[in-house]
Protein backbone atom coordinates (compact mmCIF):
# COMPACT_ATOMS: atom_id res chain seq x y z
CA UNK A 1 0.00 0.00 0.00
CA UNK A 2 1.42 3.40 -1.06
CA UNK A 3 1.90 6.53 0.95
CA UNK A 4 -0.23 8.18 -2.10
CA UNK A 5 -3.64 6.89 -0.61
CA UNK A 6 -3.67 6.55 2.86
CA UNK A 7 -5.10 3.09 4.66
CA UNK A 8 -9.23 4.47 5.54
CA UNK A 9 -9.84 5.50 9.20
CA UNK A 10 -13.09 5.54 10.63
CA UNK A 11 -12.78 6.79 14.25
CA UNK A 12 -15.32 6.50 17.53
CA UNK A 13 -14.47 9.54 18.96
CA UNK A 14 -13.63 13.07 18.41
CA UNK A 15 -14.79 16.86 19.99
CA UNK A 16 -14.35 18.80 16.81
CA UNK A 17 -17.61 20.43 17.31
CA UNK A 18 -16.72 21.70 20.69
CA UNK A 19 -13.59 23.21 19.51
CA UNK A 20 -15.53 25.03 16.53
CA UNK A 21 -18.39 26.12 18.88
CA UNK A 22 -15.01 27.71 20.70
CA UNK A 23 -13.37 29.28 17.61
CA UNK A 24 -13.29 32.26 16.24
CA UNK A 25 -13.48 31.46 12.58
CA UNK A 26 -16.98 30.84 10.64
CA UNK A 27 -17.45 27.33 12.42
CA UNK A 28 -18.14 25.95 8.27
CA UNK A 29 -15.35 27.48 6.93
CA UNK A 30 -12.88 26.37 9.63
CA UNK A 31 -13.90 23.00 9.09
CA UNK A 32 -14.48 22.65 5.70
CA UNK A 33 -11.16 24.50 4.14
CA UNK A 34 -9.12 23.64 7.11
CA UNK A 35 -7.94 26.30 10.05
CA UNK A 36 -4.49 23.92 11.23
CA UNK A 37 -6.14 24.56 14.82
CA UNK A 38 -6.20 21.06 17.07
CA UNK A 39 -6.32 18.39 15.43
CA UNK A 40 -8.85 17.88 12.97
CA UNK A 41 -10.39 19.38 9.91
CA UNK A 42 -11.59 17.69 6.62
CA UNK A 43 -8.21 18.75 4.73
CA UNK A 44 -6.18 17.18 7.59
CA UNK A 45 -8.44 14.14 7.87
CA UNK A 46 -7.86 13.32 4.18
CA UNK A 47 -4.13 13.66 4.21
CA UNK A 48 -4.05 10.98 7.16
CA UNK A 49 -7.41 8.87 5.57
CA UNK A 50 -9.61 9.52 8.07
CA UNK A 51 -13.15 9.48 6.15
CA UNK A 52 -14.96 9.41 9.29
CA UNK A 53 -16.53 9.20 12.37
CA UNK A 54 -18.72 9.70 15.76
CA UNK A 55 -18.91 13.69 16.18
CA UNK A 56 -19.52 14.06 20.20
CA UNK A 57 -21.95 17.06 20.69
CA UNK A 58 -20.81 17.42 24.61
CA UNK A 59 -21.39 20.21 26.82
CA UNK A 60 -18.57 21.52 29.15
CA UNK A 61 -18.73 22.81 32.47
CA UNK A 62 -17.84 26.06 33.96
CA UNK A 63 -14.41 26.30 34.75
CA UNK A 64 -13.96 24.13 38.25
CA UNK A 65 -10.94 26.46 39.51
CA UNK A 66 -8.88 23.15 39.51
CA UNK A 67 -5.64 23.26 37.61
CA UNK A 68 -6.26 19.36 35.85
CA UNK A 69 -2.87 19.21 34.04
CA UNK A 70 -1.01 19.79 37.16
CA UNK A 71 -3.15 17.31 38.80
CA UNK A 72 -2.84 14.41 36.01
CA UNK A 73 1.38 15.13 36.07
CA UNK A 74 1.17 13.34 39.71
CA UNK A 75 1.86 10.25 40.44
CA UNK A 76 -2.03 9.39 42.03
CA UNK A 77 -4.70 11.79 41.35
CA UNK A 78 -8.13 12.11 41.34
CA UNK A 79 -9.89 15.37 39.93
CA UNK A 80 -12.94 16.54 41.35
CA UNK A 81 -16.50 16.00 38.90
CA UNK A 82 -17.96 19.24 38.18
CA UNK A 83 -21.72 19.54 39.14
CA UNK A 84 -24.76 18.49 37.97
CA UNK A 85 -25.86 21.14 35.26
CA UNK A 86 -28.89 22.17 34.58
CA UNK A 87 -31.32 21.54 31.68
CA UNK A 88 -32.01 25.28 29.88
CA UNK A 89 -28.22 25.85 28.94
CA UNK A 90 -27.36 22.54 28.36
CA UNK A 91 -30.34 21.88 25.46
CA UNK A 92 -29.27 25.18 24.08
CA UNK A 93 -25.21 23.83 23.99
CA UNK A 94 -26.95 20.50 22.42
CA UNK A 95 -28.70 22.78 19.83
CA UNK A 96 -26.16 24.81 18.80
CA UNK A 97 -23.46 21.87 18.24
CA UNK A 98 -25.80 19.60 16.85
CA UNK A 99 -26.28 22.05 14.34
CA UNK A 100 -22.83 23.19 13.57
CA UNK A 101 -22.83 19.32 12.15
CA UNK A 102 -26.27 20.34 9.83
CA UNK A 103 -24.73 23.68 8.96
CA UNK A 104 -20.91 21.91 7.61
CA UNK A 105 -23.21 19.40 6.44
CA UNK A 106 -25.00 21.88 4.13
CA UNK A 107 -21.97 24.04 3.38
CA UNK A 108 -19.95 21.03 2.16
CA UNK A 109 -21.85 21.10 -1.66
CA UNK A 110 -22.40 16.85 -0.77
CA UNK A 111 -19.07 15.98 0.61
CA UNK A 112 -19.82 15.75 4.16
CA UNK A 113 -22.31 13.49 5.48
CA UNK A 114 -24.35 13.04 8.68
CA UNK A 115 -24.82 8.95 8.57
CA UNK A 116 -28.00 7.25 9.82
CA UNK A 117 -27.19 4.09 8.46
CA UNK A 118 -24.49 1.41 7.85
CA UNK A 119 -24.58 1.63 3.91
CA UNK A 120 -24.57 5.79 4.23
CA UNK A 121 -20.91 4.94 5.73
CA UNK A 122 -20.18 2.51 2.87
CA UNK A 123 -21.31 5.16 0.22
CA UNK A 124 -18.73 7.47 2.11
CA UNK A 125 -15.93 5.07 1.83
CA UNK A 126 -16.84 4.23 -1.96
CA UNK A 127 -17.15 7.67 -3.10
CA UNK A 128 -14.49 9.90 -1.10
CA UNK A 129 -17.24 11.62 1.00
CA UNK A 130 -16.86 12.40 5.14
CA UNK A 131 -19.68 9.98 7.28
CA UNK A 132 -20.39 12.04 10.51
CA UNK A 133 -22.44 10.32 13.06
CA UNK A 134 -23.65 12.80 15.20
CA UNK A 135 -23.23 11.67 18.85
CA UNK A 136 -24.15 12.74 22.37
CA UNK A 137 -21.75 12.68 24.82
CA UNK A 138 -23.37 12.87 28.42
CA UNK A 139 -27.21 13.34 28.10
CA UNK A 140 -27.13 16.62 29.70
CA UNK A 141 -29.41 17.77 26.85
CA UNK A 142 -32.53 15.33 26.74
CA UNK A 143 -35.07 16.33 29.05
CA UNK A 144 -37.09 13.16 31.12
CA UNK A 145 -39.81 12.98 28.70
CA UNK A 146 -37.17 12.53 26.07
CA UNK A 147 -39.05 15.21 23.62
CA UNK A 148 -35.69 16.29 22.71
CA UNK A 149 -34.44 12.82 21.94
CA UNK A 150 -36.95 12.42 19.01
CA UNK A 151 -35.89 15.89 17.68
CA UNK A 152 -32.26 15.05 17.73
CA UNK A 153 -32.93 11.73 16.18
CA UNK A 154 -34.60 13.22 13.59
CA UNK A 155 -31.20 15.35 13.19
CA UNK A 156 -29.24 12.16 12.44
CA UNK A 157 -28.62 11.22 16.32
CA UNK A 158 -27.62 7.54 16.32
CA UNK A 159 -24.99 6.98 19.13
CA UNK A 160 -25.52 8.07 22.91
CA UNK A 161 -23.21 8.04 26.20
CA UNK A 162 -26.12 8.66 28.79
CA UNK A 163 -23.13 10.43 30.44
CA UNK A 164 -19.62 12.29 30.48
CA UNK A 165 -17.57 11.89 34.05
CA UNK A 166 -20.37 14.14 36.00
CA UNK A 167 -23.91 13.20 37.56
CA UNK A 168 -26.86 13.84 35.37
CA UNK A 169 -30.53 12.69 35.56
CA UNK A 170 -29.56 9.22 33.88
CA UNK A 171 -26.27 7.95 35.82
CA UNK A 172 -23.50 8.50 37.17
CA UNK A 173 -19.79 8.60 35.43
CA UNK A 174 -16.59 7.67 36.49
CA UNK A 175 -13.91 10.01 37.54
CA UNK A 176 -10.50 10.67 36.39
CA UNK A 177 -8.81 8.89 38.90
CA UNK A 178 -5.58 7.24 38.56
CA UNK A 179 -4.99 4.43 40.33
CA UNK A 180 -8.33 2.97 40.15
CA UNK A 181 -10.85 0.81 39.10
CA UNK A 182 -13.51 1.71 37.01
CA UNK A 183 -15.91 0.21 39.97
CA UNK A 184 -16.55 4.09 41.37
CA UNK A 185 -20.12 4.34 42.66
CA UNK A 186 -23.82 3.99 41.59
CA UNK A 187 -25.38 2.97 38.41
CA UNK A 188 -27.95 4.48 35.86
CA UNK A 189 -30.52 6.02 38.15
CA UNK A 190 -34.40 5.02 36.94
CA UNK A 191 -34.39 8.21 33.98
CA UNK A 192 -31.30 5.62 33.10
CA UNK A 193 -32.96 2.46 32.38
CA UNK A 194 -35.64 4.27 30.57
CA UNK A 195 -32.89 6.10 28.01
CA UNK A 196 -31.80 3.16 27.32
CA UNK A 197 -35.48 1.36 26.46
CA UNK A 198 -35.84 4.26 24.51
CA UNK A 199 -32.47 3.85 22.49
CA UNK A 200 -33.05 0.34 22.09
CA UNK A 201 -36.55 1.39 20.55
CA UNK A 202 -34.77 3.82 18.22
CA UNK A 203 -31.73 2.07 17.43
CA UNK A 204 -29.79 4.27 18.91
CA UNK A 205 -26.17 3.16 20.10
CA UNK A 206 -25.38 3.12 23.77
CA UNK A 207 -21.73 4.24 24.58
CA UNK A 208 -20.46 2.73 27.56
CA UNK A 209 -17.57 4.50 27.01
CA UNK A 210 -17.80 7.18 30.40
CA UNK A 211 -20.14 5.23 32.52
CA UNK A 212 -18.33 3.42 35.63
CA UNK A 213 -18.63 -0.58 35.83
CA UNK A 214 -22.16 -0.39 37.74
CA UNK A 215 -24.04 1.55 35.16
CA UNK A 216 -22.39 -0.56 32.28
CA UNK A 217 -23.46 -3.89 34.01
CA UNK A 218 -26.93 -1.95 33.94
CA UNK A 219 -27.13 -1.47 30.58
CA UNK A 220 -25.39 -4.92 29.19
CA UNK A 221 -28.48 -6.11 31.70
CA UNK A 222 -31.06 -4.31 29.46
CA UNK A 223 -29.98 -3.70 26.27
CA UNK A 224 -30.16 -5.78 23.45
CA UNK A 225 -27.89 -4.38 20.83
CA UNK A 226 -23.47 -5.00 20.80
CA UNK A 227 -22.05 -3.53 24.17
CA UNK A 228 -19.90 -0.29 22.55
CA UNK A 229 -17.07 1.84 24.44
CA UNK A 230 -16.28 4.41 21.72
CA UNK A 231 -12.98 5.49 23.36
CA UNK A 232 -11.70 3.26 26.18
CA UNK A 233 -8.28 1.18 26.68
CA UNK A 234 -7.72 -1.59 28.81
CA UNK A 235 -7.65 -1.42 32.57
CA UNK A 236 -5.06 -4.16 32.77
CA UNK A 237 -2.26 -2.07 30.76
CA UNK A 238 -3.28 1.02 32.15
CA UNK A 239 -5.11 1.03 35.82
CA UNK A 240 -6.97 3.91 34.86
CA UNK A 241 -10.93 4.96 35.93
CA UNK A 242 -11.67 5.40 32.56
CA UNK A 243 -10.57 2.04 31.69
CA UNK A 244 -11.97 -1.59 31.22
CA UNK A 245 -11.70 -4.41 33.08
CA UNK A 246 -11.18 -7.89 31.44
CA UNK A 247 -14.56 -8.82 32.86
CA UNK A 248 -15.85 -5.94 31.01
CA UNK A 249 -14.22 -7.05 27.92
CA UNK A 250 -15.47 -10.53 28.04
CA UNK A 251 -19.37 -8.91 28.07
CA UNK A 252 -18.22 -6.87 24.97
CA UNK A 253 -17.29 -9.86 23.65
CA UNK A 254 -20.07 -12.31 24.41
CA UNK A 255 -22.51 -9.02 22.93
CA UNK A 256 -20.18 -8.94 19.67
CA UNK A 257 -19.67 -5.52 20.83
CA UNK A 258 -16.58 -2.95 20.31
CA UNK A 259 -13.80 -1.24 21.57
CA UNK A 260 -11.99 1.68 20.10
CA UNK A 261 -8.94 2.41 21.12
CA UNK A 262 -8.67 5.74 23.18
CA UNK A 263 -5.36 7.60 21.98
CA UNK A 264 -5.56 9.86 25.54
CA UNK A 265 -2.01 9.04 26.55
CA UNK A 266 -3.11 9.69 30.61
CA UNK A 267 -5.31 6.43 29.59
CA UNK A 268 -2.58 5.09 27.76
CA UNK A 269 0.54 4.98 29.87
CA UNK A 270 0.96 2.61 32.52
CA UNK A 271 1.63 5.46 34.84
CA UNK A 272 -1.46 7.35 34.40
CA UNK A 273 0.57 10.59 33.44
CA UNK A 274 -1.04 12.93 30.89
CA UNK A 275 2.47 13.76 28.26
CA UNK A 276 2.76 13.73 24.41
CA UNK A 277 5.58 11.87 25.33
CA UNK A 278 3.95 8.54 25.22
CA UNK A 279 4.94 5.74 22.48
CA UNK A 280 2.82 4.09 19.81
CA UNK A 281 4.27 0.47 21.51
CA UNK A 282 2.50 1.40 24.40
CA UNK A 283 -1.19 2.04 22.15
CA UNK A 284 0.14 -1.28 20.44
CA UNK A 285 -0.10 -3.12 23.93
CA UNK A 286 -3.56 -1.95 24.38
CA UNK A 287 -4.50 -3.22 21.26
CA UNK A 288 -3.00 -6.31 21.16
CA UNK A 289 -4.59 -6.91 25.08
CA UNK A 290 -8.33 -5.64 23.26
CA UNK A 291 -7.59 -8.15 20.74
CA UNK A 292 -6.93 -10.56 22.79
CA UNK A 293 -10.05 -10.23 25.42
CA UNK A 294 -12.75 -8.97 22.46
CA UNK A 295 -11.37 -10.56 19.52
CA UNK A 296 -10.16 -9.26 16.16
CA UNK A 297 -13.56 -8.34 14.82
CA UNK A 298 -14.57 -5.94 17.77
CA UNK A 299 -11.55 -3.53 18.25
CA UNK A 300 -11.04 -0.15 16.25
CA UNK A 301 -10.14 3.46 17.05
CA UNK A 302 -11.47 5.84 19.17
CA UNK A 303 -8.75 8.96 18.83
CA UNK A 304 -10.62 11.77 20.82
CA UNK A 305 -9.18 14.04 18.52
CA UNK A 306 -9.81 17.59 19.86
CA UNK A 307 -10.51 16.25 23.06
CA UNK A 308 -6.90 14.55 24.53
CA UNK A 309 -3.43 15.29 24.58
CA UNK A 310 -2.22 12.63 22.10
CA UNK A 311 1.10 11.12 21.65
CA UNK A 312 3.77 13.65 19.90
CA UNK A 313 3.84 10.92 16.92
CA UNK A 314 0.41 11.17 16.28
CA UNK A 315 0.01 14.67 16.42
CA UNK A 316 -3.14 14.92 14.55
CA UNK A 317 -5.36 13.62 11.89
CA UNK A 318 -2.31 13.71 9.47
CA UNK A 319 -0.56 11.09 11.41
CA UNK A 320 -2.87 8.23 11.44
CA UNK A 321 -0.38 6.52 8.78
CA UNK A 322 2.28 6.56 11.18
CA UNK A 323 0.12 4.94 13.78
CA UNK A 324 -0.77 1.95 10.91
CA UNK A 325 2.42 1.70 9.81
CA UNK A 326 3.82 0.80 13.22
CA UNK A 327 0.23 -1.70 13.62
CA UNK A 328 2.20 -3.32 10.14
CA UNK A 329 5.09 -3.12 11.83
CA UNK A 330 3.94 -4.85 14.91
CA UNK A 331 2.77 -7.67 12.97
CA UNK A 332 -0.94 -7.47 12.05
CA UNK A 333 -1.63 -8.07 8.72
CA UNK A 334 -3.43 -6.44 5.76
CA UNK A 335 -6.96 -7.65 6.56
CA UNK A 336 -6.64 -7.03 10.34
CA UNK A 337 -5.56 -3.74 9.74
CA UNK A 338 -8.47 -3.24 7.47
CA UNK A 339 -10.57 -4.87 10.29
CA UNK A 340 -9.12 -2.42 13.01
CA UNK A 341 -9.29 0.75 10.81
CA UNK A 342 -12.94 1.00 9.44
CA UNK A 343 -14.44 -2.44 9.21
CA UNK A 344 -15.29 -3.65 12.32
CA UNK A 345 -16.86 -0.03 12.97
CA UNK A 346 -19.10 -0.71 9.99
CA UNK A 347 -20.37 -3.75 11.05
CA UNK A 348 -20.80 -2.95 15.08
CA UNK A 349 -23.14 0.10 13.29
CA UNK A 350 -25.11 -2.34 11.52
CA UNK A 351 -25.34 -4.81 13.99
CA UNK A 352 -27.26 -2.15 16.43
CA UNK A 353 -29.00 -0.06 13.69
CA UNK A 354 -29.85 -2.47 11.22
CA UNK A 355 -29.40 -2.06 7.33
């Protein structure tokens, strides 16, 4: 395979819209012709293959007057969860990102995407076009009588983490604690259990990916679709919060479920540290432990591009190659690379949506 076309990447994570809703340039514009901020834009993403993804509509928190980096550069840590926040600003946050995703949509003259099904992604892929799957990350946004979820599915919604790290009406997260298991507190609360119903009634996806190890045993309980954590690593290389446990894994697998691969180095390293200084072996020893606990058709990527600091060697959508040349260099071959890249994405998608 030549440097000329880059191997496709279809990724389970990134906070693009978050960074445009942030930015100072014409949030279409930025996006579409490229602005070199972070680390995506369509530009970039074609130079490094990536033809698409889950965009996470998320909705930050005030400032907590805690410095986090200086927290994650200890050796143990364990930042504080920002509050519960309230419905009003949070469906207008939801509103206005969701629609950022409509508006590049429209502004892209047919070359961006917002995918509701498995074969829109394939049509991507085929013809050179960006699949966006507009996600939800934390359900901050969706009121209890879940008006606003058939609004937003209507809007292309097809993947949901009930919640980020914080409390909200529908569960509980876990923390950014290092070391720890992801075993942090309660589960989905009784809003919870109903979400989910109602995804499973939609076809919505359910991303496991922030909820601690109660609320995921809550929903592999109730949900009948694959078990998917967009953008988690392995708890056994890396005894993170945020990671999961080989018990976890072994639902994911039993579900035919998916992991993508989380390139956050503090969930990365062994030692928990947040640095660009962190190697691709250490990513390859997360995948190879994924591969070995969910098997070779349920592991992909899950960058959170725009969201992480991400190893120096990445640097950005333009160095995905890098990162599957050293997979080719590790030893996987052609066809599990294709598998790890975009395939097994594809078919998780149209295991839980359908065709």
């Amino acid at each position: 395979m030549s440097h000329s076309s880059p191997m496709p990447v279809f990724d389970g994570h990134n906070d693009v819209l978050l960074r445009l809703m942030r930015g100072k340039i014409q949030p279409e514009k930025a996006f579409l012709e490229g602005d070199n901020i972070g680390h995506l834009d369509w530009p970039r993403m074609k130079q490094g293959g990536m033809f698409g993804g889950f965009f996470a509509v998320y909705v930050p928190s005030e400032e907590m007057g805690v410095d986090v980096d200086s927290l994650m550069a200890r050796a143990e840590y364990d930042v504080p969860l920002p509050p519960v926040l309230d419905i009003a600003p949070s469906q207008r946050v939801t509103v206005h990102m969701s629609s950022l995703l409509i508006r590049i949509e429209r502004a892209s003259n047919g070359e961006v995407k917002i995918c509701r099904s498995a074969s829109d992604i394939r049509h991507c892929l085929d013809n050179g076009k960006l699949a966006a799957i507009l996600h939800i990350e934390g359900a901050e946004g969706i009121d209890p009588d879940f008006h606003m979820l058939d609004v937003l599915y209507e809007s292309g919604l097809r993947s949901i983490g009930p919640v980020w790290s914080r409390p909200n009406i529908f569960g509980h997260g876990v923390p950014f604690r290092y070391p720890s298991t992801p075993d942090t507190g309660p589960g989905l609360t009784e809003l919870g259990f109903e979400l989910v119903k109602a995804c499973n009634r939609l076809k919505i996806m359910i991303d496991l990916s922030h909820l601690n190890e109660k609320g995921f045993w809550d929903v592999a309980k109730l949900t009948d679709s694959p078990l998917v954590a967009t953008h988690s690593n392995a708890y056994e290389v890396c005894p993170h919060s945020r990671n999961l446990t080989d018990k976890q894994l072994a639902a994911i697998r039993e579900s035919r479920g998916m992991v993508g691969v989380n390139f956050a180095t503090s969930f990365i390293r062994p030692d928990g540290m947040r640095s660009d200084d962190t190697s691709l072996e250490d990513m390859l020893r997360h995948m190879d432990h994924l591969i070995e606990h969910v098997g070779v058709d349920g592991v992909g990527f899950g960058s959170d591009f725009d969201g992480a600091t991400i190893p120096a060697e990445i640097g950005d959508a333009r160095g995905l190659p890098r990162l599957v040349d050293a997979m080719r260099k590790h030893g996987y071959d052609e066809a599990t690379l294709r598998k790890l890249c975009y395939e097994n994405w594809i078919d998780v998608l149209e295991r839980t949506w359908g065709r």
